[in-house]
Short mmCIF file of C-alpha atoms in Angstrom, two decimals:
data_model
loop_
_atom_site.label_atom_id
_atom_site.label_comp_id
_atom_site.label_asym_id
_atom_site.label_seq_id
_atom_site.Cartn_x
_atom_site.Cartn_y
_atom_site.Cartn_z
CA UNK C 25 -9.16 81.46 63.59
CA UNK C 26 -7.26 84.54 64.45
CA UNK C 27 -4.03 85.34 64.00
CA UNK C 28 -2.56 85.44 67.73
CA UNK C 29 -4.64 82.06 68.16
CA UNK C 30 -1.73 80.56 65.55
CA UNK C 31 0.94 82.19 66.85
CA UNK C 32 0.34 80.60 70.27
CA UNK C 33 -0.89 77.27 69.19
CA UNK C 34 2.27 77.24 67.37
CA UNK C 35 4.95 78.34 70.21
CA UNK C 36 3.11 76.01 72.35
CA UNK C 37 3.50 72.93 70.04
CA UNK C 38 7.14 73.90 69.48
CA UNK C 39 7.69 74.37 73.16
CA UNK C 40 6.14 71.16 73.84
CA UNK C 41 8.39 69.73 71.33
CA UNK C 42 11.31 70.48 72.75
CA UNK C 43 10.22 69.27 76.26
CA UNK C 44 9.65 65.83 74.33
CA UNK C 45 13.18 66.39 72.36
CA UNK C 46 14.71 66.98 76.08
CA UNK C 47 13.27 63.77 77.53
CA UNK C 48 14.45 61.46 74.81
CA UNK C 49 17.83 63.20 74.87
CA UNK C 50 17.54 62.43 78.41
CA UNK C 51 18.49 66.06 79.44
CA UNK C 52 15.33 66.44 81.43
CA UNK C 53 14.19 63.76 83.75
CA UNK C 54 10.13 62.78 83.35
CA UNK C 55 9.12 63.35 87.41
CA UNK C 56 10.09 67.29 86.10
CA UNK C 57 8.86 67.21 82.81
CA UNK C 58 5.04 66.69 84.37
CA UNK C 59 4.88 69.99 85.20
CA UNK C 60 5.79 71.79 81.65
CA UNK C 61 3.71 69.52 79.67
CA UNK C 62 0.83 70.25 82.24
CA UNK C 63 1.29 73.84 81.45
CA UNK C 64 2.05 73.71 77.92
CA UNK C 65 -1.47 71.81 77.48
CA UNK C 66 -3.27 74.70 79.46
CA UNK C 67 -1.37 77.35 77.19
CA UNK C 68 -3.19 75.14 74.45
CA UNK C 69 -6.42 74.82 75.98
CA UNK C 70 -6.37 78.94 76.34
CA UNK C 71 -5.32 79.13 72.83
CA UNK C 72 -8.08 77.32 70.89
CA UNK C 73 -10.66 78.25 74.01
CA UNK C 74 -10.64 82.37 73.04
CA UNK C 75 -13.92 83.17 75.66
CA UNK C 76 -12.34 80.37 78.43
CA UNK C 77 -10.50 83.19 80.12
CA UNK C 78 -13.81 85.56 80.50
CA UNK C 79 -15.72 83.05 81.18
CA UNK C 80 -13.53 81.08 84.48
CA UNK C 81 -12.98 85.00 85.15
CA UNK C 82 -16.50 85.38 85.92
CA UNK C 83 -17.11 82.13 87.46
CA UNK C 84 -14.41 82.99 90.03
CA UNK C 85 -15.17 86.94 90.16
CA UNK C 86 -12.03 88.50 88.78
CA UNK C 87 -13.40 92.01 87.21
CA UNK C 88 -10.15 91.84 85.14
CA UNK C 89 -9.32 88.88 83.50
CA UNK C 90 -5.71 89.25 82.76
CA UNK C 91 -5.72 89.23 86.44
CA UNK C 92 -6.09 85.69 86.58
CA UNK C 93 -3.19 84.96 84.31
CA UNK C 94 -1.05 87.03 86.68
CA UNK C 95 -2.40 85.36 89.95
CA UNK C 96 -2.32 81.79 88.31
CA UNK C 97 1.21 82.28 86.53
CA UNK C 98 3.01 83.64 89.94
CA UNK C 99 1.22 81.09 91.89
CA UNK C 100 2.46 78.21 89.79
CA UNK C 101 5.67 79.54 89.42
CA UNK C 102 6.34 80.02 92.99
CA UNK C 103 5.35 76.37 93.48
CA UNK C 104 7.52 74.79 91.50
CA UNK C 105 10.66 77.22 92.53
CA UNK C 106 9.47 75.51 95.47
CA UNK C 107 9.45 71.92 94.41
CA UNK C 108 12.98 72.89 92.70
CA UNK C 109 14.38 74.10 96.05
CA UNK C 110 13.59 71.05 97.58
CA UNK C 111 15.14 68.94 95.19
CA UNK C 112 18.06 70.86 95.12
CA UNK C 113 18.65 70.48 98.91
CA UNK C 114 17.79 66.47 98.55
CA UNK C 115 20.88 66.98 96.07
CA UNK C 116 23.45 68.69 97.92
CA UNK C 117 22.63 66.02 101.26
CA UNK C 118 22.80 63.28 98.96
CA UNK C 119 26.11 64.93 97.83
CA UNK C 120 27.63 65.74 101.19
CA UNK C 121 27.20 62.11 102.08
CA UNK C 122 29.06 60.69 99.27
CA UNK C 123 32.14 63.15 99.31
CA UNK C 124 32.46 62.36 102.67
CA UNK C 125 32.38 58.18 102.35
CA UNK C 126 34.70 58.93 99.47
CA UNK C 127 36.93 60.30 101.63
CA UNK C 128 36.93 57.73 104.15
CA UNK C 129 36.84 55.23 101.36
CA UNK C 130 40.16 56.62 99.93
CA UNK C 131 41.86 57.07 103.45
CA UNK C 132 40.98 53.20 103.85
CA UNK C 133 43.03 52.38 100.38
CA UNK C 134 45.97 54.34 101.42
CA UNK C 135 46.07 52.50 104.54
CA UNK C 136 45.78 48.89 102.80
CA UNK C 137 48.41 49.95 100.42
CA UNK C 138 50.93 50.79 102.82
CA UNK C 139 50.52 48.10 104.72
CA UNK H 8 50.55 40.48 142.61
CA UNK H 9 49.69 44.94 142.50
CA UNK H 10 46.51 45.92 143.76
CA UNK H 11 44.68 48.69 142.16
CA UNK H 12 41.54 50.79 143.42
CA UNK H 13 38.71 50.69 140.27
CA UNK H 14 36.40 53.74 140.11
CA UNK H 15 33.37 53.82 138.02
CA UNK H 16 33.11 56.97 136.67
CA UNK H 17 29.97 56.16 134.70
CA UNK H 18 28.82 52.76 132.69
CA UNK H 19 31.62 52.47 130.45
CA UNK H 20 34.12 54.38 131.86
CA UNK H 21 36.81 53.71 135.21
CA UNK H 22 39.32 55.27 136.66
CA UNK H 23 42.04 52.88 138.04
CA UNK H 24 44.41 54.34 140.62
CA UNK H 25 47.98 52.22 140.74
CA UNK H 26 49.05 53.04 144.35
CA UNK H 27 52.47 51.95 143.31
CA UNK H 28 53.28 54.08 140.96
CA UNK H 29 50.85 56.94 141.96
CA UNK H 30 49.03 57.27 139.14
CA UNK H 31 45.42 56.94 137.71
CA UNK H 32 44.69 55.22 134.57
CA UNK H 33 41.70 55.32 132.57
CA UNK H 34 40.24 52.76 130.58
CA UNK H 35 37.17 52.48 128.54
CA UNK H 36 34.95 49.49 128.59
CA UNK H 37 33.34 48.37 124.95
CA UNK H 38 29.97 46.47 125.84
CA UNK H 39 29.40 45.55 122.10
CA UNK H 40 33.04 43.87 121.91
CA UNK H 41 33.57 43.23 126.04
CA UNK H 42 36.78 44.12 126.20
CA UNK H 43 38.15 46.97 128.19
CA UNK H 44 41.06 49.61 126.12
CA UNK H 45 43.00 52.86 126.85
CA UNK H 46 40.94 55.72 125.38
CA UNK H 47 41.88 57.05 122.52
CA UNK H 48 40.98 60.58 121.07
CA UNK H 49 40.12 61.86 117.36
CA UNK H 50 41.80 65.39 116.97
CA UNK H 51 40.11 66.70 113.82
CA UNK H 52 41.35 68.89 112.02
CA UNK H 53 39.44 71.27 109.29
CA UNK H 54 41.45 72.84 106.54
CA UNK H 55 40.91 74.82 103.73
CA UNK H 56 43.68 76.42 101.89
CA UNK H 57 45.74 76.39 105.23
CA UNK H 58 49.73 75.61 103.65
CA UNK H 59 50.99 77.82 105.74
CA UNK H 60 49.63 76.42 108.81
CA UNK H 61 48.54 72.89 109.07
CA UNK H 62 52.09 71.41 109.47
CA UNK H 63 52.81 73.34 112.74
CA UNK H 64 48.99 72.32 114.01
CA UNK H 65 49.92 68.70 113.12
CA UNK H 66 53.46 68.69 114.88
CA UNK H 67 51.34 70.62 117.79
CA UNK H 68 49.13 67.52 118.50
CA UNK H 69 51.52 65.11 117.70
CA UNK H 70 54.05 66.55 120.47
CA UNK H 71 51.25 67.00 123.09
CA UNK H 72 52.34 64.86 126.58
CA UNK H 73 48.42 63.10 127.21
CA UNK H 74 47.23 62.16 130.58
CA UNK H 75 48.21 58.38 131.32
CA UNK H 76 46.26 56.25 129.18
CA UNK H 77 44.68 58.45 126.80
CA UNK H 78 46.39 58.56 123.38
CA UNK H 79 45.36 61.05 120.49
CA UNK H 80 45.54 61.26 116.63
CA UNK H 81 45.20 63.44 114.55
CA UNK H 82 42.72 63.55 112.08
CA UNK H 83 43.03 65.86 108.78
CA UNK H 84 40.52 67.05 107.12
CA UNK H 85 41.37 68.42 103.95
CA UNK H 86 38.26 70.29 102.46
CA UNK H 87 39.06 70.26 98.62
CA UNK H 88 41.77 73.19 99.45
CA UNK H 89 43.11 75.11 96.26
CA UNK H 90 46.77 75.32 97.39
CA UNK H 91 48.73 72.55 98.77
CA UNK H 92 47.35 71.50 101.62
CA UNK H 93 46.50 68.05 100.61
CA UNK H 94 49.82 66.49 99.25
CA UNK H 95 51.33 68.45 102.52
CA UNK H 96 48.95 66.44 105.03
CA UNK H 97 49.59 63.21 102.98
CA UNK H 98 53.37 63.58 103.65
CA UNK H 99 52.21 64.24 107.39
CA UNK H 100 51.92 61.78 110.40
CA UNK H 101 48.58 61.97 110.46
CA UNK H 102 45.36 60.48 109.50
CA UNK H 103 44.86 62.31 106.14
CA UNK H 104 41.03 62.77 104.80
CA UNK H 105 40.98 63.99 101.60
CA UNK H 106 37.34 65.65 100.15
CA UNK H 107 36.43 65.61 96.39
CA UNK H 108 34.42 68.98 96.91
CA UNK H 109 34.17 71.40 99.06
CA UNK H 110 31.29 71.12 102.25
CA UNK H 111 32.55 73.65 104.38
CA UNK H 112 33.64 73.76 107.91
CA UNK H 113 30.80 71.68 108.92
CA UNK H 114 30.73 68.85 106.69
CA UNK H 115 34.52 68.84 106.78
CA UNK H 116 34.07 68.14 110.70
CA UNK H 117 31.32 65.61 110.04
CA UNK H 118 34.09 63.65 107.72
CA UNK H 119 36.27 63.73 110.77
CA UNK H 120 33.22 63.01 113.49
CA UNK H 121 32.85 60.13 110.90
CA UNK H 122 35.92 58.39 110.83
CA UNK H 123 36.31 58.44 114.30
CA UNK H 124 32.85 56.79 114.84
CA UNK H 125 33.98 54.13 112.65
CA UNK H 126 37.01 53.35 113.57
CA UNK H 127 36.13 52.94 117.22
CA UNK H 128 38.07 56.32 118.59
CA UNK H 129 36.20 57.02 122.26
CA UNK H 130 36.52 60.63 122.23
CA UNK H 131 37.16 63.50 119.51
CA UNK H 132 38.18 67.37 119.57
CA UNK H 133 37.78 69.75 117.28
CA UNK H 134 40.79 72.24 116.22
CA UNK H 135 40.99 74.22 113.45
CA UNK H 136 43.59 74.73 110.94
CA UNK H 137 44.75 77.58 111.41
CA UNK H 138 46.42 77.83 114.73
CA UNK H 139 44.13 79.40 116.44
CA UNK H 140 42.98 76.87 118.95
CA UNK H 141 45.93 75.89 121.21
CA UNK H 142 46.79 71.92 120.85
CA UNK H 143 48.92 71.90 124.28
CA UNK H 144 45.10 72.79 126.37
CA UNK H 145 44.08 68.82 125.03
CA UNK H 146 45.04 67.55 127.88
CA UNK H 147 43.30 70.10 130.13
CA UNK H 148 40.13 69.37 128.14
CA UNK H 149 40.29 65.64 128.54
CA UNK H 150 41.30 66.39 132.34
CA UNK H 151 37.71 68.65 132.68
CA UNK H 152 36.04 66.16 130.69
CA UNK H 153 36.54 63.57 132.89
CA UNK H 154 36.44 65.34 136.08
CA UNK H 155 32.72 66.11 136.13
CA UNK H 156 32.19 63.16 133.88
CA UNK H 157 30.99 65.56 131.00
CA UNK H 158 29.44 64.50 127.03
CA UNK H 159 30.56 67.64 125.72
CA UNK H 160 33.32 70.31 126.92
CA UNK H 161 34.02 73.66 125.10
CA UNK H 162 37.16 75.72 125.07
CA UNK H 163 35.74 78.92 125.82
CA UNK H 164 37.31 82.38 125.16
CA UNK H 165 35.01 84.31 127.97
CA UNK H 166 35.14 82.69 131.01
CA UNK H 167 38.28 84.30 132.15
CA UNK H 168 38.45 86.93 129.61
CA UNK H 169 41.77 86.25 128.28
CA UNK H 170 44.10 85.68 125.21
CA UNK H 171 42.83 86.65 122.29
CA UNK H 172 39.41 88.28 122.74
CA UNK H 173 38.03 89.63 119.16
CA UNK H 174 36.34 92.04 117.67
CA UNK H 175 33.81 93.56 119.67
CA UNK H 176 30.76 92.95 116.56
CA UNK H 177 32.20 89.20 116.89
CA UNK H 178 32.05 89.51 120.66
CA UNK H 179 28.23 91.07 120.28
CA UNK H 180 27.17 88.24 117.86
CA UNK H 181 28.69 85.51 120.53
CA UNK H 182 26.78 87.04 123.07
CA UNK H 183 23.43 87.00 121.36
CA UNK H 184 23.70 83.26 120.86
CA UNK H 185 24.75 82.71 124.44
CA UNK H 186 21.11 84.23 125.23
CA UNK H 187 19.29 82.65 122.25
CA UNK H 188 20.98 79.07 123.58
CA UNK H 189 19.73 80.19 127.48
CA UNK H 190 16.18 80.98 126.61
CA UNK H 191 15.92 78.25 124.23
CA UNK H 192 17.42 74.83 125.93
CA UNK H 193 18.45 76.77 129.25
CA UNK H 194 21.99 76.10 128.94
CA UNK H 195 24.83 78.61 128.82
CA UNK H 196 27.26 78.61 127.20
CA UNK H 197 29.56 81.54 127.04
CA UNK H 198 31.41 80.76 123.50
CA UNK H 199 29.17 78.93 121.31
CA UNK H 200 30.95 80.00 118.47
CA UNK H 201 34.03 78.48 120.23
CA UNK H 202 35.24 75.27 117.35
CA UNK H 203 37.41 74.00 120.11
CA UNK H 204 35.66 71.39 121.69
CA UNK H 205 35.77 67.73 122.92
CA UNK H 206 32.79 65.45 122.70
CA UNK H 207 32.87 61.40 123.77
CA UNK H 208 31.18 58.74 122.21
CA UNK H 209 27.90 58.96 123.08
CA UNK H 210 27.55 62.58 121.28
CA UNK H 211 29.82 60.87 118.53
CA UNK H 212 27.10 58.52 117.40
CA UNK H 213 24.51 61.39 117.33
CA UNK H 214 26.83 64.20 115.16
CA UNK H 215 27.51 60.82 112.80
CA UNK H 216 23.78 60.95 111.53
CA UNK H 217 23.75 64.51 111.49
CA UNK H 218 25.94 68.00 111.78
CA UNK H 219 25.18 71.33 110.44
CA UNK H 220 26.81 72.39 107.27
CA UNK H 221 27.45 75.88 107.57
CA UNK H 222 28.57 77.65 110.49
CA UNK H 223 27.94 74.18 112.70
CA UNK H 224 28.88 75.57 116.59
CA UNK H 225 26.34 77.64 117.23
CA UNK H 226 23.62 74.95 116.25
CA UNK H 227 25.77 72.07 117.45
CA UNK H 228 25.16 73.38 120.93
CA UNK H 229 21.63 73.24 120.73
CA UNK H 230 21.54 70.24 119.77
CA UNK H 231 23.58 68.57 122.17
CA UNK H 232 21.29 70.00 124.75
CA UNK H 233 18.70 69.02 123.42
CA UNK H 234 19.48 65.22 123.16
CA UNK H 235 20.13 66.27 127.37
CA UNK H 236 23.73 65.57 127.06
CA UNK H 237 26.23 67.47 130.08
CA UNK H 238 28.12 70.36 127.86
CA UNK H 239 31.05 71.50 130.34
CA UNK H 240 32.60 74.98 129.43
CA UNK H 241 36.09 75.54 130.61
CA UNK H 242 38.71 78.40 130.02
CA UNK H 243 41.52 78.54 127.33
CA UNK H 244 43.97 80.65 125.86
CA UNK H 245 43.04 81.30 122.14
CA UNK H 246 45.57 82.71 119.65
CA UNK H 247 45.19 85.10 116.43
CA UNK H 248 45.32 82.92 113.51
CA UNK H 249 49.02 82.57 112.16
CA UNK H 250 47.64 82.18 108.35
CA UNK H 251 44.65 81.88 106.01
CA UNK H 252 41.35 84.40 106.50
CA UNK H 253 38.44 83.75 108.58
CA UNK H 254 35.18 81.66 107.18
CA UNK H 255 33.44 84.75 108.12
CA UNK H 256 33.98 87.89 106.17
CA UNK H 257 32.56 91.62 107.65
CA UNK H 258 29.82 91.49 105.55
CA UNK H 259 28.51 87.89 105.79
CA UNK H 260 28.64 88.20 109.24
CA UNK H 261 24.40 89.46 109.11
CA UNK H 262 23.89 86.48 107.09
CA UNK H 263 25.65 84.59 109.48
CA UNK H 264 23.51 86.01 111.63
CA UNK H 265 20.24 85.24 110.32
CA UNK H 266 21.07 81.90 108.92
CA UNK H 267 22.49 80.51 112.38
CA UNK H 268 19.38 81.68 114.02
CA UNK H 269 16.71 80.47 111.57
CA UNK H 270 18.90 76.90 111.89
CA UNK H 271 18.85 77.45 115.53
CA UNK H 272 14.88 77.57 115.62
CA UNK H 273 14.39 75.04 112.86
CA UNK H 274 16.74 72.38 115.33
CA UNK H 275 14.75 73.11 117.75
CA UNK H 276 11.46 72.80 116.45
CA UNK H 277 12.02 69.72 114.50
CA UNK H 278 13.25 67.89 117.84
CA UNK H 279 10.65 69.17 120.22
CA UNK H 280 8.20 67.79 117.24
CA UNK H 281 9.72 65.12 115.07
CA UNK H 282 9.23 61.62 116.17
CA UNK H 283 12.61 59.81 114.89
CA UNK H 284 14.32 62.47 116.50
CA UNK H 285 12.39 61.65 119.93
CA UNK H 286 12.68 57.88 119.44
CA UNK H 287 16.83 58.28 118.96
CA UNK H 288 16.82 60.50 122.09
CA UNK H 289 14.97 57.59 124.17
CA UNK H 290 16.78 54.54 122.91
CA UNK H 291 20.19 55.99 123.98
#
C-alpha cells in the first residue's frame, strides 16, 4: 500500500469520526449527516480502489481523470449548498411565525393583567 | 319610532342614512357571529428604532375626528428596536406589539395584519413610524374606500404631484414597478411603493397567511390583484420623515431592485400555477 493511500484512508476515518462524535454530541442532526458519511465512504472507496478513478474515467470518457473529481466535487457541492439554502429558508419562515405569535401572545398577557 | 334609509353597499356592508340627524352611519354585518357592529379600523404601525417619532404618530391617530361610526386603534409594532421605542409604546395608548427579533418592515406589518385578523378589526391601514404618512388623511381613505366600495386603497404620492415628491432615482424605481404591475396583472397603480394604505377584511384574511418580508408594497400589490380584489388609488399629502433613516440606503436600492422584481415574478408565477393558491382564490 502506498503512502498517500494511508494518509487518506486515515483523514477519512478521522473525518468520519468526528461526523459520528458530532451526532452523539448532538451538534449535527442525522437527516444532514447522510450526506458526509455518503461522501466520506466514497473518499474511502477511492482510497483503497487506486485504478477506480481511470477506470469510471474511461467508462464515462473523461480524457483527464482529475476532471472527474472536479466535475463530481462542484456538482455535489452545489447540491447540497442547495439543500442547505432550502433549509435555511424553512428556518427563518418557521421563525417569522413564532416571533410574531409571541408577540401577540405577550400583548394578550398584558391585556389579562391589567384587567 | 325614527326611520332610517338602509343601503347595501355590498354583502356585509350598509350604509344607514338617519334623516333626523342628517347623517350616514355605517355598520358592518358579521355572518359567522350574525350580529351587525360599527366598523372598526387597525392603524398599524411599523417601528424600528423610531424614539424620536412614534409618540407624535401615536397622538396623530389617536386625535384623528373618524367618519360617524368608524372607530380606529392604533396598533404598534415594535420590530425588536435598539433604542427605546418599546418601553415608550408600552407607556402609550395604544395597542403595543412587541417582537423578540427583528423581521423587517414586512413581517412587522404581518404582526399587525395579524392581530387585527384575530381580534375581529374590519378594516386596517398601514402608517409608518416615522411621520411620514399623514394620520389626519384616515378619514379621507376610509371615505374613498367606501365610496367605490373598494378591497384595497393606496395613498398615493403621484396622482396630483404634490407634497413631498422624492428623489428622482426613487421616483424612476416607482415608476418601473408601476409598468412591471400594468403589464403583469393590468392594474396601475401609480405609488406601489406607497406603505400608506387601507385594506378591509376580505384582503385581511389573505395577507394573514401570507405577506412579503422584505420590501412588502411593491409585491403586496400584485398580489392583491391577483386574488382580483378592487385596489383604489387616491391622492395624499406625504411628509419628509421627522426622524430615523430610510429602510432603503443609496446603494441597496439595485438590490432592492432586483429582489422586488424576482419576488414580483415568483408571486406571480406561483399563483397563475399553484393549486392551493387557486383553490383559496375560488372559495372566497
Amino acid at each position: 500500500m502506498a503512502r498517500i493511500q494511508i494518509i487518506a484512508i486515515t483523514v477519512s476515518l478521522l473525518f468520519l469520526a468526528n461526523i459520528v462524535r458530532l451526532i452523539i454530541r448532538g451538534k449535527l442532526r442525522e437527516e444532514y449527516s447522510i450526506v458526509w458519511i455518503v461522501s466520506t465512504a466514497v473518499l474511502l472507496l477511492f482510497s483503497f480502489w487506486r485504478n477506480g478513478l481511470e477506470t469510471i474515467s474511461k467508462m464515462l470518457g473523461i480524457v483527464e481523470a482529475p476532471n472527474l473529481v472536479f466535475t463530481g466535487a462542484i456538482f455535489a457541492v452545489l447540491i447540497y449548498l442547495l439543500h442547505i439554502s432550502v433549509v435555511v429558508s424553512k428556518l427563518q419562515k418557521q421563525n417569522k411565525d413564532l416571533a410574531q405569535e409571541i408577540a401577540l401572545l405577550r400583548q394578550k398577557k398584558g391585556e389579562k393583567q391589567e384587567n | 319610532m325614527i326611520s332610517c334609509e338602509t343601503l347595501k353597499v355590498d354583502e356585509n356592508h350598509y350604509h344607514i342614512y338617519d334623516p333626523t340627524l342628517r347623517n350616514t352611519f355605517n355598520f358592518v354585518f358579521h355572518p359567522a357571529r350574525s350580529v351587525i357592529s360599527m366598523p372598526r379600523i387597525a392603524v398599524v404601525v411599523p417601528a424600528y428604532n423610531e424614539e424620536k417619532a412614534i409618540a407624535n404618530v401615536v397622538g396623530e391617530i389617536n386625535a384623528i375626528k373618524m367618519p360617524e361610526g368608524f372607530s380606529c386603534m392604533a396598533v404598534v409594532v415594535n420590530d425588536c428596536s435598539r433604542d427605546n421605542t418599546g418601553e415608550i409604546i408600552s407607556e402609550l395608548n395604544c395597542v403595543a406589539l412587541q417582537l423578540p427579533v427583528n423581521l423587517g418592515i414586512g413581517g412587522a406589518v404581518q404582526t399587525g395584519f395579524r392581530y387585527a385578523f384575530e381580534n375581529g378589526f374590519d378594516y386596517a391601514v398601514q402608517l409608518d413610524g416615522d411621520g411620514q404618512h399623514p394620520a389626519e388623511e384616515i378619514p379621507n381613505l376610509v371615505r374613498e374606500m367606501n365610496s367605490g366600495s373598494f378591497d384595497v386603497m393606496i395613498g398615493s404620492r403621484f396622482i396630483d404631484k404634490t407634497g413631498f415628491q422624492s428623489s428622482w432615482l426613487r421616483r424612476f424605481g416607482i415608476n418601473y414597478f408601476t409598468r412591471l404591475n400594468r403589464f403583469l396583472v393590468g392594474v396601475t397603480v401609480h405609488d406601489s411603493t406607497s406603505g400608506f394604505r387601507m385594506i378591509n377584511r376580505k384582503v385581511l384574511a389573505v395577507v394573514n397567511e401570507y405577506y412579503p418580508d422584505e420590501y412588502p408594497e411593491p409585491e403586496a400589490v400584485i398580489i392583491y390583484a391577483l386574488h382580483k380584489f378592487r385596489i383604489g388609488e387616491m391622492q395624499v399629502q406625504m411628509r419628509e420623515r421627522q426622524g430615523g433613516v430610510s429602510s432603503i440606503g443609496a446603494v441597496s436600492s439595485v438590490y432592492y431592485m432586483l429582489k422586488v422584481t424576482l419576488a414580483i415574478f415568483y408571486t406571480f408565477i406561483r399563483f397563475k400555477f399553484s393549486r392551493k393558491w387557486q383553490e383559496s382564490r375560488s372559495s372566497q
